[in-house]
Amino acid sequence: MSNQLEKVKELIALREEARLGGGEKAIQKQHERGKYTARERIAQLLDEGSFEEIDMFVRHRCYNFGQEKKSYLGDGVVTGYGTIEGRLVYVFAQDFTVFGGSLSETMALKICKIMDMAMKMGAPVIGLNDSGGARIQEGINALAGYAEIFQRNILASGVIPQISAILGPCAGGAVYSPALTDFTIMTKGISYMFLTGPKVVKTVTGEDVTQEALGGAAVHAQKSGVAHFAAEDGEETLSIIRKLFSYIPQNNLEEPPLVECNDPIDRLEDSLNDIIPDSANRPYDMYEVIGAIVDNGEFLEIQRDYAKNIIIGFARFNGQAVGVVANQPKFLAGVLDSNASRKGARFVRFCDAFNIPLVTLVDVPGFLPGTGQEYNGVILHGAKLLYAYGEATVPKVTVTLRKSYGGSHIVMSCKQLRGDMNYAWPTAEIAVMGGAGAVEVLYAKEAKASENPAQVLQEKEAEYNKLFCNPYNAARYGYIDDVIEPRNTRFRIIRALQQLATKKVVNPAKKHGNIPL
């Protein structure tokens, strides 16, 4: 055999070794845990045969604690690029079969390399996280590696989409990279995230808590809001990423993908003409409204189980991707609170960063009162939503369905926050406050002096409602552009978006604003 053939044979053998990661036994253990390997995950995520791996032959360079005796090709992370529906993406997948996927200096260098490439090419980055944390044997070099990754997450923010899938452990400093990215998808049963683990918690606070109760997918999807999705298994986690990409552009200089629409733009939805209950205190389901007006009823909801009083997610109108923000009267009457405000604000800012128009459906009675909210800084959190809408320069279409009172009216993309087209249904009540509360302030003395205070207040409430709790008073001043028939909502939104396609608005030149955090 010639020398050249020998070298080719050696290359093939090394590639086979690299693809085995930590070896057959380690791969078997990974499968026994109900988890796929890094390369299996990449194969599921990307278009078939599109993955091009880079840095397959990287090894760690640590000589502490006997590390020089253990060395694996690739050093615990698989990096490269490929396509999703033909569109370029960069991927890194941590390999738990090599040192438990722990982060070393060289692993960080590999990850940073593809992040730099993604920025250069203007393409998204996807991180598949499955790691025991920093490689302790490497000490400060591992910490420096994390910081290098975080710095790139920060610089890439708002420039290219960044998505994190949590497919195993993600603890300590490692959690900050997903926290800095645009969307985090956790996997039920096999993934968890926390800064300090159960043992440290027990030592410091005395609390007994399991990994699942401390940082499982359900905890972060329902209580903390850290996770945007909680998937049933690894396959669903990866399919969510593919679905997400169908709505978002490659970078901040591109428009979202446009798809062919076979749903008629002038489709009338008669059910909407009587969806609003006669009693202002009765709820209805905002999901029914969203499903009725978007293309083919398709809606990709984000943070479904967190702050359910506000709904956020992606949909299409005549094939154009939009971000939908809607109050949910079925949960806490659709009131805004600290969590709902934060949830809405971050989504609005994502859509604005990536040229995705915003459609806002309003039915909000106000902000949630009480010491719990005030002590939790509801003023600051509400201001985040206000800031996000006011800062956004993408097309903004707002439809007020029923209640829109006081400060909550303002923060839900009102005309003065540069709402482009503000529509209202005939059932809209746009006022400083509801009739009952208003007359108690305005006519308290008059009612007290009368023989029948309740009757006076009742009469004055009816008078107030007639004057103010309707869309026509706001329309009179041009704060509402038109009052529309509910069944015609889909068509009016689509026409508005078509008109706004060439919108150009530039914010004042500045380094950056100081959003109320």
XYZ file of C-alpha atoms in Angstrom:
517
model
C 0.000 0.000 0.000
C 1.330 3.440 -0.941
C 2.219 6.013 1.705
C -0.651 8.234 0.554
C -3.215 5.446 0.925
C -1.859 4.722 4.419
C -2.439 8.366 5.351
C -5.963 8.311 3.933
C -6.636 5.138 5.912
C -5.332 6.863 9.054
C -7.648 9.842 8.411
C -10.666 7.553 8.041
C -9.755 5.741 11.282
C -9.402 9.045 13.151
C -12.766 10.238 11.846
C -14.388 7.018 13.065
C -12.744 7.490 16.465
C -13.979 11.089 16.686
C -17.534 10.055 15.793
C -17.553 7.621 18.719
C -16.998 10.482 21.194
C -16.427 8.916 24.608
C -16.743 5.383 23.196
C -19.380 2.675 22.694
C -20.060 2.159 26.429
C -20.585 5.893 27.028
C -22.943 6.082 24.018
C -24.903 3.107 25.364
C -25.263 4.849 28.752
C -26.514 7.994 27.005
C -29.169 5.933 25.207
C -30.148 4.203 28.462
C -30.855 7.634 29.965
C -33.333 8.243 27.111
C -30.952 10.692 25.462
C -29.485 10.898 21.983
C -25.827 11.592 21.267
C -24.639 14.972 20.021
C -24.337 13.774 16.423
C -27.705 12.017 16.479
C -29.312 15.256 17.643
C -27.661 17.273 14.880
C -28.848 14.722 12.305
C -32.437 15.085 13.582
C -32.266 18.888 13.629
C -30.725 19.653 10.228
C -31.742 18.817 6.682
C -30.567 15.319 5.794
C -26.927 15.220 4.728
C -26.402 18.970 5.157
C -24.137 18.971 8.237
C -20.498 19.948 7.757
C -18.455 19.344 10.896
C -15.466 21.480 11.803
C -12.761 21.042 14.473
C -13.233 17.272 14.661
C -9.568 16.752 15.621
C -9.343 19.255 18.490
C -8.092 17.793 21.788
C -7.855 19.418 25.214
C -4.482 20.694 26.429
C -4.826 20.265 30.173
C -2.128 18.478 32.180
C -3.580 18.848 35.672
C -5.028 15.991 37.760
C -3.958 13.334 35.233
C -5.995 14.837 32.411
C -3.130 14.221 29.966
C -3.903 10.481 30.221
C -7.488 10.992 28.975
C -8.006 12.723 25.660
C -10.798 12.478 23.096
C -11.025 13.833 19.569
C -13.472 16.764 19.426
C -13.158 17.328 23.181
C -16.806 17.004 24.127
C -18.551 19.239 21.597
C -19.581 18.738 17.972
C -19.537 21.977 15.964
C -20.320 22.909 12.388
C -22.949 24.197 10.013
C -25.798 22.895 7.918
C -29.260 23.878 6.749
C -32.848 23.919 8.037
C -35.319 23.994 5.127
C -32.371 24.986 2.950
C -31.341 27.954 5.128
C -27.840 28.144 6.643
C -27.469 27.652 10.425
C -24.501 27.094 12.746
C -24.720 24.448 15.465
C -22.829 23.270 18.496
C -23.892 20.148 20.377
C -22.279 19.221 23.669
C -21.313 15.559 23.891
C -22.138 14.126 27.319
C -20.168 10.957 26.523
C -16.902 12.947 26.787
C -16.150 14.130 30.340
C -19.904 14.572 30.929
C -19.942 17.321 28.299
C -17.993 19.557 30.694
C -16.629 22.784 29.266
C -12.893 23.061 28.706
C -10.774 25.831 27.207
C -10.691 24.070 23.829
C -14.423 23.298 23.852
C -15.063 27.015 24.394
C -12.726 27.887 21.523
C -14.671 25.548 19.225
C -18.000 27.088 20.217
C -16.644 30.628 19.860
C -15.300 29.827 16.397
C -18.711 28.893 14.993
C -20.361 31.855 16.743
C -17.850 34.159 15.041
C -18.564 32.455 11.712
C -22.316 32.871 12.225
C -21.883 36.611 12.828
C -19.688 36.947 9.754
C -22.190 35.109 7.562
C -25.337 36.554 9.142
C -26.837 33.186 10.074
C -28.488 31.850 13.254
C -26.690 29.898 15.999
C -28.234 26.884 17.728
C -26.750 25.491 20.921
C -27.654 21.947 22.015
C -26.715 21.928 25.693
C -25.983 18.718 27.619
C -23.160 19.411 30.038
C -22.088 18.800 33.605
C -20.720 22.355 33.790
C -17.142 23.640 33.871
C -14.321 21.091 33.657
C -12.995 21.606 37.175
C -9.541 20.270 36.292
C -9.064 23.257 33.976
C -9.882 25.842 36.640
C -9.818 29.452 35.492
C -9.382 28.430 31.838
C -12.866 26.895 31.868
C -14.323 30.033 33.453
C -12.587 32.202 30.864
C -14.077 29.952 28.180
C -17.611 30.570 29.488
C -17.003 34.329 29.549
C -15.768 34.250 25.939
C -19.014 32.510 24.897
C -21.178 34.960 26.875
C -19.437 37.949 25.297
C -20.307 36.585 21.861
C -23.918 35.922 22.930
C -24.142 39.587 23.931
C -22.636 40.967 20.717
C -24.775 38.643 18.573
C -27.979 39.636 20.413
C -30.351 41.387 18.030
C -28.010 40.689 15.081
C -28.552 36.960 14.490
C -31.173 34.691 16.088
C -29.777 32.523 18.900
C -31.616 29.434 20.129
C -30.712 27.168 23.048
C -31.981 23.633 23.521
C -31.457 22.086 26.955
C -31.190 18.331 26.445
C -29.589 17.338 29.737
C -27.965 19.152 32.652
C -27.128 22.853 32.399
C -25.874 24.182 35.717
C -23.748 26.878 37.291
C -22.239 29.456 34.953
C -23.384 27.402 31.947
C -26.968 28.662 32.389
C -26.036 32.188 31.341
C -25.508 31.399 27.677
C -29.099 30.116 27.232
C -30.347 33.048 29.329
C -28.678 35.458 26.894
C -30.133 33.792 23.797
C -33.509 34.526 22.205
C -35.352 31.263 22.907
C -34.698 28.421 25.351
C -36.320 25.015 24.897
C -36.164 22.535 27.756
C -36.910 18.824 27.586
C -39.167 17.236 30.204
C -37.651 14.488 32.311
C -34.053 14.839 31.117
C -33.125 18.530 31.348
C -32.633 20.920 34.232
C -31.140 24.370 34.794
C -30.000 26.025 38.002
C -27.177 28.217 39.243
C -26.593 26.171 42.391
C -27.500 22.498 42.713
C -29.518 20.682 45.405
C -26.422 19.924 47.541
C -25.355 23.565 47.710
C -28.943 24.636 48.391
C -29.122 22.137 51.277
C -25.811 23.374 52.729
C -26.618 27.078 52.462
C -30.370 27.291 53.102
C -31.221 23.906 54.632
C -33.806 23.227 51.922
C -34.254 19.666 50.674
C -35.028 19.839 46.968
C -34.652 17.534 43.980
C -33.025 18.550 40.690
C -36.429 18.406 38.998
C -38.153 20.587 41.622
C -35.261 23.050 41.637
C -34.733 23.506 37.911
C -36.727 21.057 35.799
C -38.538 21.945 32.577
C -41.911 22.408 34.319
C -40.412 24.809 36.882
C -38.854 27.065 34.250
C -41.813 26.882 31.862
C -44.438 27.674 34.516
C -42.824 29.509 37.440
C -39.650 31.328 36.433
C -40.269 31.993 32.745
C -36.665 30.999 31.944
C -37.824 28.401 29.376
C -39.901 29.443 26.373
C -40.915 25.859 25.586
C -41.081 22.611 27.566
C -40.915 19.740 25.082
C -42.040 16.180 25.802
C -38.812 14.613 24.498
C -35.637 15.275 22.506
C -37.347 14.869 19.139
C -40.004 17.459 19.986
C -37.319 19.855 21.252
C -35.579 19.759 17.876
C -38.826 19.962 15.878
C -39.766 23.135 17.820
C -36.474 24.709 16.699
C -37.258 23.894 13.060
C -40.765 25.338 13.447
C -39.408 28.503 15.077
C -37.066 29.082 12.161
C -39.967 29.088 9.721
C -41.083 32.420 11.208
C -37.805 34.270 11.731
C -35.211 35.766 9.368
C -31.535 34.833 9.094
C -30.394 38.124 10.635
C -31.461 41.661 11.521
C -30.980 42.947 7.954
C -33.358 40.431 6.372
C -37.129 40.055 6.324
C -38.881 36.969 7.769
C -39.646 34.156 5.312
C -42.745 34.682 3.177
C -44.770 31.539 2.478
C -47.527 30.889 -0.006
C -50.964 31.411 1.530
C -53.999 29.400 0.474
C -56.267 30.878 3.171
C -58.416 33.624 1.567
C -57.494 37.085 2.856
C -61.151 38.185 2.793
C -62.394 35.162 4.716
C -65.199 36.355 6.995
C -65.382 34.845 10.476
C -69.003 35.344 11.567
C -68.369 33.759 14.967
C -66.380 36.856 15.975
C -69.452 39.082 15.685
C -70.880 37.604 18.867
C -67.841 36.245 20.727
C -67.806 39.125 23.249
C -70.202 38.319 26.152
C -72.953 40.812 27.041
C -71.589 41.086 30.567
C -68.272 42.959 30.750
C -67.247 40.673 33.634
C -67.618 37.450 31.688
C -64.544 35.967 30.006
C -64.103 34.523 26.527
C -61.140 32.682 25.055
C -58.652 34.857 23.141
C -57.242 31.701 21.501
C -60.515 31.446 19.561
C -60.013 34.954 18.198
C -56.382 34.276 17.219
C -57.279 30.951 15.582
C -60.079 32.612 13.599
C -58.004 35.417 12.057
C -54.533 33.951 11.348
C -53.607 31.853 8.290
C -55.093 28.336 8.582
C -55.525 28.772 12.342
C -51.803 28.098 12.863
C -50.232 29.739 15.917
C -46.865 28.907 17.484
C -47.292 29.998 21.088
C -44.288 30.965 23.214
C -44.166 30.643 27.028
C -47.604 29.011 26.981
C -47.595 28.043 30.662
C -46.068 31.233 32.085
C -48.057 34.426 32.837
C -51.142 33.043 31.070
C -52.899 36.415 31.277
C -50.930 37.450 28.190
C -50.478 35.370 25.027
C -47.437 35.721 22.755
C -46.381 33.792 19.675
C -45.889 33.652 15.929
C -48.524 33.386 13.218
C -48.985 34.408 9.580
C -51.287 36.796 7.785
C -51.411 36.167 4.018
C -48.123 34.242 4.325
C -46.332 37.014 6.214
C -44.854 36.120 9.611
C -46.005 38.313 12.510
C -45.620 38.391 16.269
C -48.956 38.262 18.093
C -49.395 39.791 21.549
C -52.848 39.385 23.130
C -54.440 39.769 26.550
C -56.263 36.622 27.729
C -59.591 37.490 29.465
C -59.932 33.832 30.484
C -57.002 34.106 32.922
C -56.987 36.766 35.665
C -59.420 38.711 33.419
C -56.485 39.529 31.116
C -55.002 41.902 33.677
C -51.356 42.946 33.310
C -48.941 42.078 36.113
C -45.147 41.969 36.539
C -44.659 38.606 34.805
C -47.036 39.297 31.912
C -45.346 42.654 31.296
C -41.869 41.104 31.182
C -43.049 38.267 28.973
C -44.687 40.642 26.504
C -41.819 43.157 26.511
C -39.089 40.673 25.645
C -41.141 39.220 22.803
C -41.903 42.683 21.375
C -38.188 43.533 21.467
C -37.274 40.278 19.691
C -39.802 40.962 16.925
C -38.563 44.533 16.553
C -34.911 43.415 16.368
C -35.690 40.959 13.566
C -38.157 42.946 11.434
C -41.232 40.939 12.416
C -44.446 43.054 12.394
C -46.539 43.122 15.571
C -50.273 42.443 15.799
C -51.683 43.321 19.236
C -55.129 42.169 20.391
C -56.292 44.197 23.378
C -58.720 43.345 26.153
C -57.108 44.613 29.335
C -58.894 45.940 32.443
C -55.736 47.376 34.038
C -52.713 46.411 36.096
C -53.067 43.895 38.917
C -53.379 45.826 42.203
C -51.925 44.887 45.585
C -48.813 44.998 47.747
C -47.449 41.814 46.132
C -47.268 43.507 42.748
C -46.083 46.900 44.001
C -43.325 45.337 46.129
C -42.322 43.235 43.129
C -41.779 46.398 41.054
C -44.816 46.229 38.773
C -44.120 49.878 37.877
C -40.740 48.920 36.383
C -42.049 45.758 34.736
C -44.997 47.583 33.187
C -42.559 50.237 31.964
C -40.623 47.505 30.113
C -43.663 46.714 27.973
C -44.295 50.414 27.433
C -40.648 50.946 26.458
C -40.622 47.944 24.107
C -43.674 49.089 22.156
C -42.559 52.734 22.064
C -39.071 51.793 20.838
C -40.295 49.334 18.174
C -40.104 50.576 14.577
C -41.634 47.517 12.861
C -45.207 47.736 11.510
C -47.628 47.725 14.465
C -51.329 46.909 14.091
C -53.498 47.070 17.210
C -57.079 45.828 17.555
C -59.025 46.638 20.732
C -61.716 44.021 21.285
C -63.231 45.037 24.603
C -61.596 46.691 27.630
C -58.681 49.073 27.352
C -58.431 51.092 30.552
C -55.980 53.570 32.031
C -52.263 52.841 32.035
C -52.825 49.401 30.564
C -54.439 51.046 27.511
C -51.247 53.022 26.957
C -48.778 50.135 27.242
C -50.683 47.872 24.815
C -49.409 49.559 21.638
C -51.637 52.644 21.680
C -51.537 55.324 18.957
C -49.170 57.554 20.980
C -46.597 54.749 21.217
C -46.427 54.947 17.426
C -49.069 52.340 16.718
C -49.421 52.461 12.921
C -52.997 51.231 12.523
C -55.205 51.154 15.609
C -58.572 49.494 15.092
C -61.396 48.797 17.529
C -64.406 46.528 17.553
C -67.785 48.191 18.325
C -67.611 46.435 21.734
C -64.410 48.301 22.700
C -64.388 50.265 25.953
C -61.509 52.755 25.829
C -61.413 54.964 28.905
C -59.354 56.080 31.901
C -61.197 53.514 34.022
C -64.363 51.412 34.126
C -67.678 53.104 34.717
C -68.240 51.824 38.274
C -64.873 53.070 39.502
C -65.143 56.355 37.618
C -68.505 57.437 39.053
C -67.393 56.648 42.601
C -64.647 59.233 42.114
C -66.683 61.759 40.116
C -70.025 61.626 41.984
C -69.166 60.475 45.506
C -70.369 63.704 47.147
C -73.531 63.917 45.038
C -74.437 60.320 45.818
C -73.796 60.774 49.546
C -76.079 63.825 49.667
C -78.960 62.057 47.924
C -81.691 59.886 49.438
C -80.745 56.881 47.287
C -76.944 56.840 46.735
C -76.975 53.470 44.912
C -79.526 54.687 42.355
C -77.558 57.901 41.716
C -74.360 55.948 41.130
C -76.169 53.497 38.867
C -77.629 56.298 36.737
C -74.302 58.109 36.543
C -72.521 54.873 35.603
C -74.910 54.335 32.676
C -74.305 57.946 31.624
C -70.505 57.532 31.885
C -70.551 54.262 29.934
C -72.568 55.873 27.142
C -70.155 58.790 26.941
C -66.798 57.064 27.398
C -66.959 53.247 27.389
C -67.084 52.921 23.626
C -64.602 53.200 20.754
C -66.133 56.322 19.215
C -64.813 58.801 21.752
C -61.220 57.675 21.001
C -62.006 57.586 17.256
C -63.281 61.165 17.486
C -59.746 62.292 18.346
C -58.061 60.022 15.780
C -56.605 57.757 18.483
C -58.513 54.899 16.834
C -58.128 54.844 13.042
C -61.325 52.906 12.409
C -64.040 50.931 14.141
C -64.307 47.613 12.326
C -66.742 44.735 12.100
C -65.279 41.832 14.123
C -65.839 39.246 11.386
C -63.751 41.412 9.028
C -60.714 41.589 11.365
C -58.500 39.249 9.341
C -58.945 41.231 6.121
C -58.359 44.590 7.828
C -55.145 43.387 9.506
C -53.819 41.974 6.218
C -54.592 45.203 4.330
C -52.903 47.216 7.087
C -49.779 45.019 6.947
C -49.654 45.334 3.144
C -49.812 49.107 3.446
C -47.071 49.130 6.110
C -44.638 46.958 4.131
C -42.536 49.986 3.145
C -42.621 51.689 6.574
C -39.448 53.577 7.478
C -38.935 54.957 10.999
C -35.556 55.623 12.585
C -35.032 56.162 16.316
C -32.739 58.994 17.526
C -29.015 58.221 17.259
C -27.667 56.857 20.548
C -25.384 54.196 21.929
C -28.394 52.445 23.472
C -31.369 53.323 25.618
C -31.572 52.606 29.344
C -34.538 50.235 29.527
C -36.056 50.009 33.052
C -34.686 46.654 34.213
